[in-house]
GROMACS .gro file of C-alpha atoms in nm:
model
  454
    1MET     CA    1  11.621   9.882  15.146
    2VAL     CA    2  11.708  10.225  15.002
    3ARG     CA    3  11.790  10.217  14.631
    4LEU     CA    4  12.147  10.329  14.554
    5PHE     CA    5  12.048  10.506  14.233
    6GLY     CA    6  11.820  10.807  14.264
    7THR     CA    7  11.641  10.990  13.983
    8ASP     CA    8  11.973  11.138  13.872
    9GLY     CA    9  12.234  10.872  13.940
   10VAL     CA   10  12.421  10.804  14.263
   11ARG     CA   11  12.473  11.117  14.472
   12GLY     CA   12  12.593  11.207  14.822
   13LEU     CA   13  12.876  11.348  15.031
   14ALA     CA   14  13.202  11.282  14.846
   15ASN     CA   15  13.448  11.050  15.021
   16ARG     CA   16  13.185  10.943  15.272
   17ASP     CA   17  12.875  10.841  15.074
   18VAL     CA   18  13.036  10.851  14.729
   19THR     CA   19  13.381  10.698  14.774
   20ALA     CA   20  13.664  10.591  14.546
   21GLU     CA   21  13.581  10.230  14.634
   22LEU     CA   22  13.220  10.280  14.528
   23ALA     CA   23  13.325  10.447  14.202
   24LEU     CA   24  13.567  10.163  14.127
   25GLY     CA   25  13.297   9.906  14.197
   26LEU     CA   26  13.033  10.085  13.991
   27GLY     CA   27  13.268  10.110  13.695
   28SER     CA   28  13.344   9.740  13.707
   29ALA     CA   29  12.980   9.643  13.769
   30ALA     CA   30  12.855   9.861  13.482
   31ALA     CA   31  13.107   9.706  13.243
   32HIS     CA   32  13.001   9.356  13.344
   33VAL     CA   33  12.626   9.421  13.327
   34LEU     CA   34  12.638   9.597  12.992
   35GLY     CA   35  12.885   9.344  12.855
   36THR     CA   36  12.671   9.043  12.943
   37SER     CA   37  12.358   9.217  12.812
   38GLY     CA   38  12.505   9.216  12.462
   39ASP     CA   39  12.558   9.592  12.438
   40PHE     CA   40  12.929   9.536  12.369
   41THR     CA   41  12.885   9.247  12.127
   42GLY     CA   42  13.120   9.236  11.828
   43HIS     CA   43  13.380   9.491  11.934
   44ARG     CA   44  13.597   9.598  12.220
   45PRO     CA   45  13.384   9.813  12.453
   46ARG     CA   46  13.462  10.184  12.482
   47ALA     CA   47  13.357  10.446  12.736
   48VAL     CA   48  13.403  10.817  12.799
   49VAL     CA   49  13.435  10.962  13.149
   50GLY     CA   50  13.385  11.329  13.235
   51ARG     CA   51  13.353  11.540  13.547
   52ASP     CA   52  13.268  11.885  13.674
   53PRO     CA   53  13.547  12.090  13.840
   54ARG     CA   54  13.490  11.996  14.205
   55ALA     CA   55  13.803  11.856  14.371
   56SER     CA   56  13.658  11.515  14.454
   57GLY     CA   57  13.584  11.458  14.086
   58GLU     CA   58  13.953  11.407  14.026
   59PHE     CA   59  13.983  11.089  14.231
   60LEU     CA   60  13.630  10.968  14.156
   61SER     CA   61  13.679  10.990  13.778
   62ALA     CA   62  14.012  10.810  13.813
   63ALA     CA   63  13.846  10.537  14.018
   64VAL     CA   64  13.549  10.480  13.789
   65GLY     CA   65  13.785  10.477  13.490
   66ALA     CA   66  14.000  10.217  13.664
   67GLY     CA   67  13.694  10.004  13.731
   68LEU     CA   68  13.597  10.015  13.365
   69ALA     CA   69  13.948   9.949  13.232
   70SER     CA   70  14.006   9.660  13.473
   71SER     CA   71  13.692   9.506  13.326
   72GLY     CA   72  13.810   9.522  12.966
   73VAL     CA   73  13.673   9.862  12.862
   74ASP     CA   74  13.884  10.118  12.676
   75VAL     CA   75  13.838  10.454  12.849
   76VAL     CA   76  13.869  10.810  12.718
   77ASN     CA   77  13.897  11.064  12.999
   78LEU     CA   78  13.743  11.392  12.882
   79GLY     CA   79  13.836  11.585  13.194
   80VAL     CA   80  13.606  11.875  13.284
   81VAL     CA   81  13.300  11.888  13.057
   82PRO     CA   82  12.931  11.969  13.108
   83THR     CA   83  12.698  11.673  13.160
   84PRO     CA   84  12.515  11.740  12.830
   85ALA     CA   85  12.854  11.751  12.652
   86LEU     CA   86  12.934  11.403  12.777
   87ALA     CA   87  12.589  11.279  12.676
   88HIS     CA   88  12.633  11.425  12.327
   89LEU     CA   89  12.984  11.286  12.289
   90VAL     CA   90  12.877  10.933  12.383
   91GLY     CA   91  12.676  10.937  12.062
   92ALA     CA   92  12.908  11.150  11.849
   93MET     CA   93  13.214  10.940  11.937
   94GLU     CA   94  13.017  10.614  11.901
   95MET     CA   95  13.089  10.508  12.257
   96ASP     CA   96  12.916  10.223  12.437
   97LEU     CA   97  12.895  10.398  12.771
   98GLY     CA   98  12.945  10.736  12.935
   99VAL     CA   99  13.005  10.818  13.299
  100MET     CA  100  12.967  11.169  13.441
  101ILE     CA  101  13.106  11.260  13.782
  102SER     CA  102  12.899  11.551  13.911
  103ALA     CA  103  12.655  11.659  14.178
  104SER     CA  104  12.505  11.919  13.945
  105HIS     CA  105  12.373  12.219  14.143
  106ASN     CA  106  12.464  12.071  14.484
  107ALA     CA  107  12.727  12.232  14.706
  108MET     CA  108  13.093  12.150  14.651
  109PRO     CA  109  13.130  11.875  14.920
  110ASP     CA  110  12.879  11.653  14.735
  111ASN     CA  111  12.944  11.452  14.422
  112GLY     CA  112  12.768  11.194  14.211
  113ILE     CA  113  12.805  10.927  13.943
  114LYS     CA  114  12.572  10.916  13.646
  115PHE     CA  115  12.576  10.664  13.359
  116PHE     CA  116  12.475  10.715  12.997
  117ALA     CA  117  12.405  10.430  12.757
  118ARG     CA  118  12.488  10.414  12.388
  119GLY     CA  119  12.345  10.716  12.208
  120GLY     CA  120  12.378  10.938  12.516
  121LEU     CA  121  12.063  10.823  12.693
  122LYS     CA  122  12.029  10.774  13.068
  123LEU     CA  123  12.019  10.412  13.180
  124ALA     CA  124  11.681  10.254  13.242
  125ASP     CA  125  11.590  10.186  13.605
  126HIS     CA  126  11.620   9.809  13.565
  127VAL     CA  127  11.975   9.842  13.426
  128GLU     CA  128  12.076  10.060  13.721
  129ASP     CA  129  11.928   9.796  13.953
  130GLU     CA  130  12.135   9.526  13.780
  131ILE     CA  131  12.451   9.734  13.826
  132GLU     CA  132  12.372   9.784  14.193
  133ALA     CA  133  12.310   9.410  14.237
  134ARG     CA  134  12.644   9.331  14.072
  135LEU     CA  135  12.842   9.551  14.314
  136GLY     CA  136  13.095   9.349  14.513
  137GLN     CA  137  13.037   9.025  14.324
  138GLU     CA  138  13.337   8.843  14.184
  139TRP     CA  139  13.351   8.738  13.819
  140GLN     CA  140  13.607   8.630  13.562
  141ARG     CA  141  13.814   8.941  13.503
  142PRO     CA  142  14.020   8.993  13.187
  143VAL     CA  143  14.399   8.960  13.204
  144GLY     CA  144  14.694   9.036  12.982
  145GLY     CA  145  14.607   9.212  12.660
  146ASP     CA  146  14.235   9.191  12.734
  147VAL     CA  147  14.234   9.463  13.000
  148GLY     CA  148  14.114   9.805  12.892
  149ARG     CA  149  14.338  10.097  12.801
  150MET     CA  150  14.303  10.453  12.929
  151ARG     CA  151  14.383  10.780  12.752
  152SER     CA  152  14.305  11.147  12.805
  153ASP     CA  153  14.138  11.365  12.545
  154THR     CA  154  14.326  11.687  12.467
  155GLY     CA  155  14.015  11.904  12.431
  156ILE     CA  156  13.925  11.804  12.078
  157ALA     CA  157  13.602  11.641  12.195
  158ALA     CA  158  13.495  11.951  12.389
  159GLN     CA  159  13.550  12.160  12.076
  160GLN     CA  160  13.332  11.917  11.878
  161TYR     CA  161  13.060  11.979  12.136
  162VAL     CA  162  13.090  12.357  12.095
  163GLU     CA  163  13.069  12.321  11.717
  164HIS     CA  164  12.755  12.111  11.760
  165LEU     CA  165  12.599  12.378  11.982
  166VAL     CA  166  12.665  12.677  11.757
  167ALA     CA  167  12.556  12.488  11.446
  168SER     CA  168  12.218  12.425  11.611
  169VAL     CA  169  12.131  12.796  11.582
  170GLY     CA  170  12.254  12.827  11.224
  171THR     CA  171  12.605  12.956  11.288
  172THR     CA  172  12.838  12.933  10.988
  173PRO     CA  173  13.163  13.111  10.894
  174ASP     CA  174  12.948  13.374  10.725
  175VAL     CA  175  12.647  13.379  10.958
  176ARG     CA  176  12.664  13.478  11.325
  177PRO     CA  177  12.299  13.477  11.437
  178LEU     CA  178  12.357  13.644  11.776
  179GLU     CA  179  12.548  13.942  11.634
  180GLY     CA  180  12.446  14.260  11.816
  181LEU     CA  181  12.338  14.096  12.142
  182ARG     CA  182  12.521  14.158  12.466
  183ILE     CA  183  12.477  13.862  12.703
  184ALA     CA  184  12.601  13.824  13.059
  185VAL     CA  185  12.695  13.469  13.160
  186ASP     CA  186  12.724  13.327  13.512
  187ALA     CA  187  12.908  12.996  13.471
  188ALA     CA  188  12.878  12.900  13.842
  189ASN     CA  189  13.253  12.825  13.844
  190GLY     CA  190  13.139  12.499  13.692
  191ALA     CA  191  13.182  12.273  13.392
  192ALA     CA  192  13.067  12.531  13.134
  193SER     CA  193  13.311  12.801  13.248
  194GLN     CA  194  13.493  12.774  12.915
  195VAL     CA  195  13.253  12.619  12.665
  196GLY     CA  196  12.950  12.831  12.763
  197PRO     CA  197  13.098  13.174  12.687
  198GLU     CA  198  13.289  13.030  12.390
  199ALA     CA  199  12.972  12.896  12.224
  200LEU     CA  200  12.786  13.225  12.266
  201ARG     CA  201  13.083  13.422  12.129
  202GLU     CA  202  13.118  13.192  11.826
  203ALA     CA  203  12.749  13.254  11.754
  204GLY     CA  204  12.822  13.626  11.747
  205ALA     CA  205  12.728  13.755  12.092
  206ASP     CA  206  12.924  14.007  12.296
  207VAL     CA  207  12.969  13.815  12.622
  208VAL     CA  208  13.025  13.944  12.976
  209VAL     CA  209  13.140  13.657  13.199
  210ILE     CA  210  13.132  13.610  13.576
  211ASN     CA  211  13.213  13.310  13.796
  212ALA     CA  212  13.418  13.128  13.533
  213SER     CA  213  13.733  13.057  13.734
  214PRO     CA  214  13.681  12.713  13.889
  215ASP     CA  215  13.938  12.613  14.150
  216GLY     CA  216  13.790  12.283  14.265
  217ARG     CA  217  13.621  12.441  14.565
  218ASN     CA  218  13.409  12.733  14.443
  219ILE     CA  219  13.159  12.548  14.221
  220ASN     CA  220  12.802  12.679  14.278
  221GLU     CA  221  12.926  12.898  14.564
  222LYS     CA  222  12.685  13.194  14.570
  223ALA     CA  223  12.684  13.167  14.193
  224GLY     CA  224  12.496  13.019  13.900
  225SER     CA  225  12.133  12.922  13.859
  226THR     CA  226  12.077  12.860  14.231
  227HIS     CA  227  12.214  13.204  14.326
  228PRO     CA  228  12.127  13.448  14.045
  229GLU     CA  229  12.160  13.766  14.253
  230GLN     CA  230  12.508  13.852  14.127
  231LEU     CA  231  12.405  13.800  13.766
  232GLN     CA  232  12.099  14.021  13.814
  233ALA     CA  233  12.323  14.306  13.927
  234VAL     CA  234  12.579  14.251  13.649
  235VAL     CA  235  12.319  14.251  13.372
  236VAL     CA  236  12.196  14.593  13.478
  237ALA     CA  237  12.545  14.736  13.539
  238ALA     CA  238  12.681  14.607  13.206
  239GLU     CA  239  12.369  14.719  13.017
  240ALA     CA  240  12.339  14.370  12.876
  241ASP     CA  241  12.038  14.263  12.670
  242PHE     CA  242  11.994  13.977  12.917
  243GLY     CA  243  12.188  13.722  13.117
  244VAL     CA  244  12.200  13.344  13.157
  245ALA     CA  245  12.302  13.137  13.458
  246PHE     CA  246  12.417  12.775  13.445
  247ASP     CA  247  12.455  12.530  13.731
  248GLY     CA  248  12.768  12.330  13.816
  249ASP     CA  249  12.738  12.074  13.537
  250ALA     CA  250  12.549  12.306  13.298
  251ASP     CA  251  12.246  12.086  13.245
  252ARG     CA  252  12.015  12.373  13.342
  253CYS     CA  253  11.979  12.739  13.251
  254LEU     CA  254  11.787  13.029  13.400
  255ALA     CA  255  11.782  13.381  13.257
  256VAL     CA  256  11.769  13.744  13.371
  257ASP     CA  257  11.610  14.019  13.163
  258HIS     CA  258  11.766  14.361  13.097
  259GLY     CA  259  11.609  14.500  13.413
  260GLY     CA  260  11.753  14.228  13.634
  261VAL     CA  261  11.429  14.031  13.666
  262LEU     CA  262  11.463  13.652  13.684
  263VAL     CA  263  11.316  13.446  13.398
  264ASP     CA  264  11.266  13.088  13.515
  265GLY     CA  265  11.255  12.757  13.333
  266ASP     CA  266  10.879  12.766  13.283
  267GLN     CA  267  10.900  13.101  13.107
  268ILE     CA  268  11.194  12.988  12.895
  269LEU     CA  269  10.998  12.678  12.795
  270GLY     CA  270  10.701  12.895  12.698
  271ILE     CA  271  10.921  13.125  12.488
  272LEU     CA  272  11.089  12.834  12.307
  273ALA     CA  273  10.759  12.649  12.256
  274ARG     CA  274  10.606  12.954  12.086
  275ALA     CA  275  10.918  12.995  11.871
  276LEU     CA  276  10.912  12.633  11.756
  277LYS     CA  277  10.538  12.645  11.689
  278ASP     CA  278  10.577  12.962  11.481
  279GLU     CA  279  10.842  12.782  11.276
  280GLY     CA  280  10.630  12.468  11.240
  281ARG     CA  281  10.889  12.265  11.433
  282LEU     CA  282  10.700  12.176  11.752
  283PRO     CA  283  10.587  11.812  11.710
  284SER     CA  284  10.214  11.772  11.772
  285ASP     CA  285  10.219  12.132  11.901
  286THR     CA  286  10.294  11.979  12.242
  287LEU     CA  287  10.516  12.082  12.532
  288VAL     CA  288  10.612  11.834  12.807
  289VAL     CA  289  10.636  11.974  13.162
  290THR     CA  290  10.614  11.842  13.518
  291VAL     CA  291  10.337  11.867  13.775
  292MET     CA  292  10.539  12.144  13.944
  293SER     CA  293  10.524  12.375  13.643
  294ASN     CA  294  10.343  12.702  13.713
  295LEU     CA  295   9.980  12.722  13.609
  296GLY     CA  296  10.065  13.044  13.429
  297LEU     CA  297  10.267  12.841  13.177
  298LEU     CA  298   9.981  12.597  13.120
  299LEU     CA  299   9.732  12.881  13.063
  300ALA     CA  300   9.969  13.068  12.831
  301MET     CA  301  10.029  12.756  12.624
  302ARG     CA  302   9.656  12.689  12.597
  303GLU     CA  303   9.607  13.044  12.467
  304ALA     CA  304   9.887  12.987  12.213
  305GLY     CA  305   9.729  12.664  12.088
  306ILE     CA  306   9.995  12.445  12.246
  307THR     CA  307   9.906  12.130  12.438
  308THR     CA  308  10.088  12.060  12.763
  309VAL     CA  309  10.156  11.710  12.893
  310GLN     CA  310  10.258  11.679  13.259
  311THR     CA  311  10.487  11.417  13.412
  312GLY     CA  312  10.628  11.343  13.755
  313VAL     CA  313  10.908  11.562  13.889
  314GLY     CA  314  11.248  11.488  13.732
  315ASP     CA  315  11.392  11.552  13.387
  316ARG     CA  316  11.426  11.178  13.324
  317TYR     CA  317  11.044  11.146  13.335
  318VAL     CA  318  11.008  11.440  13.099
  319LEU     CA  319  11.250  11.275  12.858
  320GLU     CA  320  11.074  10.939  12.882
  321GLU     CA  321  10.745  11.104  12.783
  322MET     CA  322  10.911  11.291  12.498
  323ARG     CA  323  11.074  10.978  12.360
  324ALA     CA  324  10.760  10.770  12.396
  325HIS     CA  325  10.554  11.007  12.182
  326GLY     CA  326  10.806  11.190  11.967
  327TYR     CA  327  10.769  11.528  12.135
  328GLY     CA  328  11.043  11.782  12.072
  329LEU     CA  329  11.051  12.012  12.374
  330GLY     CA  330  11.015  11.959  12.746
  331GLY     CA  331  11.159  12.057  13.080
  332GLU     CA  332  11.125  12.185  13.432
  333GLN     CA  333  11.083  12.513  13.616
  334SER     CA  334  11.437  12.465  13.752
  335GLY     CA  335  11.583  12.522  13.404
  336HIS     CA  336  11.631  12.162  13.286
  337ILE     CA  337  11.522  12.206  12.926
  338ILE     CA  338  11.544  11.934  12.661
  339LEU     CA  339  11.553  12.027  12.292
  340ALA     CA  340  11.519  11.682  12.141
  341ASP     CA  341  11.640  11.781  11.793
  342HIS     CA  342  11.980  11.861  11.939
  343ALA     CA  343  12.024  11.683  12.275
  344THR     CA  344  11.935  11.374  12.473
  345THR     CA  345  11.930  11.552  12.808
  346GLY     CA  346  11.888  11.898  12.957
  347ASP     CA  347  12.151  12.135  12.819
  348GLY     CA  348  12.201  12.480  12.969
  349VAL     CA  349  12.431  12.620  12.701
  350LEU     CA  350  12.209  12.491  12.421
  351THR     CA  351  11.909  12.650  12.593
  352ALA     CA  352  12.092  12.983  12.624
  353LEU     CA  353  12.178  12.982  12.253
  354HIS     CA  354  11.822  12.910  12.141
  355LEU     CA  355  11.676  13.163  12.383
  356ALA     CA  356  11.916  13.424  12.248
  357ALA     CA  357  11.828  13.329  11.892
  358ARG     CA  358  11.459  13.386  11.970
  359VAL     CA  359  11.532  13.725  12.123
  360LYS     CA  360  11.732  13.827  11.815
  361SER     CA  361  11.491  13.692  11.552
  362SER     CA  362  11.181  13.833  11.723
  363GLY     CA  363  11.324  14.180  11.768
  364ARG     CA  364  11.172  14.185  12.116
  365ARG     CA  365  11.335  14.212  12.455
  366LEU     CA  366  11.346  13.906  12.677
  367ALA     CA  367  11.124  14.085  12.928
  368ASP     CA  368  10.853  14.119  12.662
  369LEU     CA  369  10.879  13.757  12.558
  370ALA     CA  370  10.867  13.641  12.922
  371GLY     CA  371  10.560  13.858  12.971
  372ASP     CA  372  10.374  13.626  12.734
  373VAL     CA  373  10.418  13.354  13.000
  374PRO     CA  374  10.303  13.517  13.326
  375ARG     CA  375  10.372  13.342  13.654
  376LEU     CA  376  10.083  13.292  13.892
  377PRO     CA  377  10.171  13.357  14.258
  378GLN     CA  378  10.291  13.031  14.410
  379THR     CA  379  10.343  12.915  14.768
  380LEU     CA  380  10.523  12.597  14.872
  381VAL     CA  381  10.505  12.467  15.229
  382ASN     CA  382  10.703  12.163  15.348
  383VAL     CA  383  10.510  11.988  15.625
  384LYS     CA  384  10.760  11.785  15.828
  385GLY     CA  385  10.714  11.505  16.078
  386VAL     CA  386  10.413  11.348  15.910
  387ASP     CA  387  10.325  11.006  15.767
  388LYS     CA  388  10.368  11.084  15.400
  389ALA     CA  389  10.243  10.737  15.300
  390ARG     CA  390   9.889  10.836  15.404
  391ALA     CA  391   9.886  11.165  15.216
  392GLY     CA  392   9.678  11.033  14.929
  393GLU     CA  393   9.446  10.822  15.143
  394ASP     CA  394   9.335  11.036  15.436
  395GLU     CA  395   8.974  11.150  15.394
  396GLY     CA  396   9.028  11.472  15.586
  397VAL     CA  397   9.320  11.571  15.364
  398ARG     CA  398   9.125  11.484  15.050
  399ALA     CA  399   8.829  11.692  15.167
  400ALA     CA  400   9.055  11.990  15.238
  401ILE     CA  401   9.208  11.964  14.889
  402GLU     CA  402   8.864  11.951  14.726
  403SER     CA  403   8.753  12.255  14.924
  404ALA     CA  404   9.065  12.448  14.818
  405GLU     CA  405   9.019  12.352  14.452
  406THR     CA  406   8.657  12.468  14.461
  407LEU     CA  407   8.764  12.800  14.611
  408LEU     CA  408   9.037  12.859  14.352
  409GLY     CA  409   8.842  12.739  14.049
  410GLU     CA  410   9.029  12.790  13.720
  411THR     CA  411   9.234  13.076  13.867
  412GLY     CA  412   9.459  12.847  14.069
  413ARG     CA  413   9.548  12.492  14.163
  414VAL     CA  414   9.664  12.269  14.447
  415LEU     CA  415   9.936  12.005  14.446
  416LEU     CA  416  10.009  11.784  14.745
  417ARG     CA  417  10.317  11.565  14.696
  418PRO     CA  418  10.500  11.336  14.941
  419SER     CA  419  10.877  11.384  14.936
  420GLY     CA  420  11.076  11.101  14.783
  421THR     CA  421  11.360  11.126  15.034
  422GLU     CA  422  11.232  11.290  15.355
  423PRO     CA  423  10.944  11.234  15.602
  424LEU     CA  424  10.751  11.535  15.477
  425VAL     CA  425  10.469  11.636  15.247
  426ARG     CA  426  10.499  11.929  15.007
  427VAL     CA  427  10.193  12.151  14.975
  428MET     CA  428  10.196  12.378  14.670
  429VAL     CA  429   9.924  12.632  14.594
  430GLU     CA  430   9.893  12.871  14.301
  431ALA     CA  431   9.632  13.146  14.302
  432ALA     CA  432   9.537  13.478  14.147
  433THR     CA  433   9.709  13.669  14.430
  434GLN     CA  434  10.000  13.592  14.662
  435THR     CA  435   9.778  13.657  14.964
  436GLN     CA  436   9.529  13.394  14.851
  437ALA     CA  437   9.805  13.144  14.768
  438ASP     CA  438   9.962  13.193  15.113
  439GLY     CA  439   9.629  13.159  15.292
  440VAL     CA  440   9.516  12.844  15.112
  441ALA     CA  441   9.860  12.684  15.152
  442ASP     CA  442   9.871  12.757  15.525
  443THR     CA  443   9.523  12.613  15.573
  444LEU     CA  444   9.606  12.296  15.383
  445ALA     CA  445   9.939  12.257  15.563
  446ALA     CA  446   9.760  12.277  15.898
  447VAL     CA  447   9.521  11.999  15.793
  448VAL     CA  448   9.809  11.780  15.674
  449ARG     CA  449  10.000  11.844  15.997
  450ASP     CA  450   9.697  11.756  16.208
  451ARG     CA  451   9.571  11.455  16.014
  452LEU     CA  452   9.906  11.290  15.928
  453ALA     CA  453  10.104  11.359  16.246
  454LEU     CA  454  10.341  11.079  16.343
   0.00000   0.00000   0.00000
């Protein structure tokens, strides 16, 4: 049986996979599970609900709110807010639960439902499983004055989030730390279309904005972190110091230097890790990354005296490792970056502010800072139509991997990873040159295709 909850909540095609009925049921089930677990003990339970601007979020947020209220939960509808804003506000507003309606960087027809527990943390897997098991089951529902109430926030909460962001880089009425920087922002016509530029301006930056006119349909459409081409051109044309691109729910951030060259999440992580280490604020001098992070980052961190700890793919696994050991910085190549002193999840606007603060305080251009974290050439091949379950067991595949690792030595690496959702195996190779990476990847892919064919 396929699990309803993935690594980032429930996600699928809106109104077919993710329906109003499902949202209503999940809201009610979540209220019941968390209520019986004792999380609401001693007071009337309260929840906040937010969404990104896609059209389907309107009925899905209404449905999940109805499910919560019908189960005795008071609901505050925040309207359009970034995912990290909702996570922050769960804690700041002392809420018992948060629900975000978003499909993040996915195309507009998709949508998703993500829950946050008290404090703004993602729910544990076992709690999600309990919610899924509760779906459709009848129970004693509240009546009369015991049903929940629903109200809409007027934007005060979103402003609290902006104030939290700008304070994190030392902004005060008398201090504007980004003064003198010109920053281009691609808001992906998403949830940070207003708060992203506003936060950077309040911190002192001169901001050039594109793709900040969401209409319910244009979210992520040839815009944002998954399509940085427009931003690359604008940065150069506007003579900006650099640019930043968010995705639809603004939980990730990529950057573009003054010459229009993309700066990915690995490089941003390396820049921020060095900054925190220089300031004595990088716990255990350790950075948490995933197995997909570029070897160039790992080598650069080793040279800087920073330890890297690798986790499985997914920001939730990065966060789990950070929380388990008290680490302060972690993230993914995709731009999910977690600054634990200020956030409980990846936050694109927060990342942009701290990256800008490092550029300003260092007196160096972003291109120079990114140059300290060189990217090794990388090739990724998806081998389809194979038995992914045997990928780690087949002797021929193992022998081919060992041969490739011997050939590359310390100048490269090999990662072979079965997909979590498709019948395919991902072959990733990093090497000193693109030609070598391509050749080794093609050879390995051929072995996987031959040995694991269905």
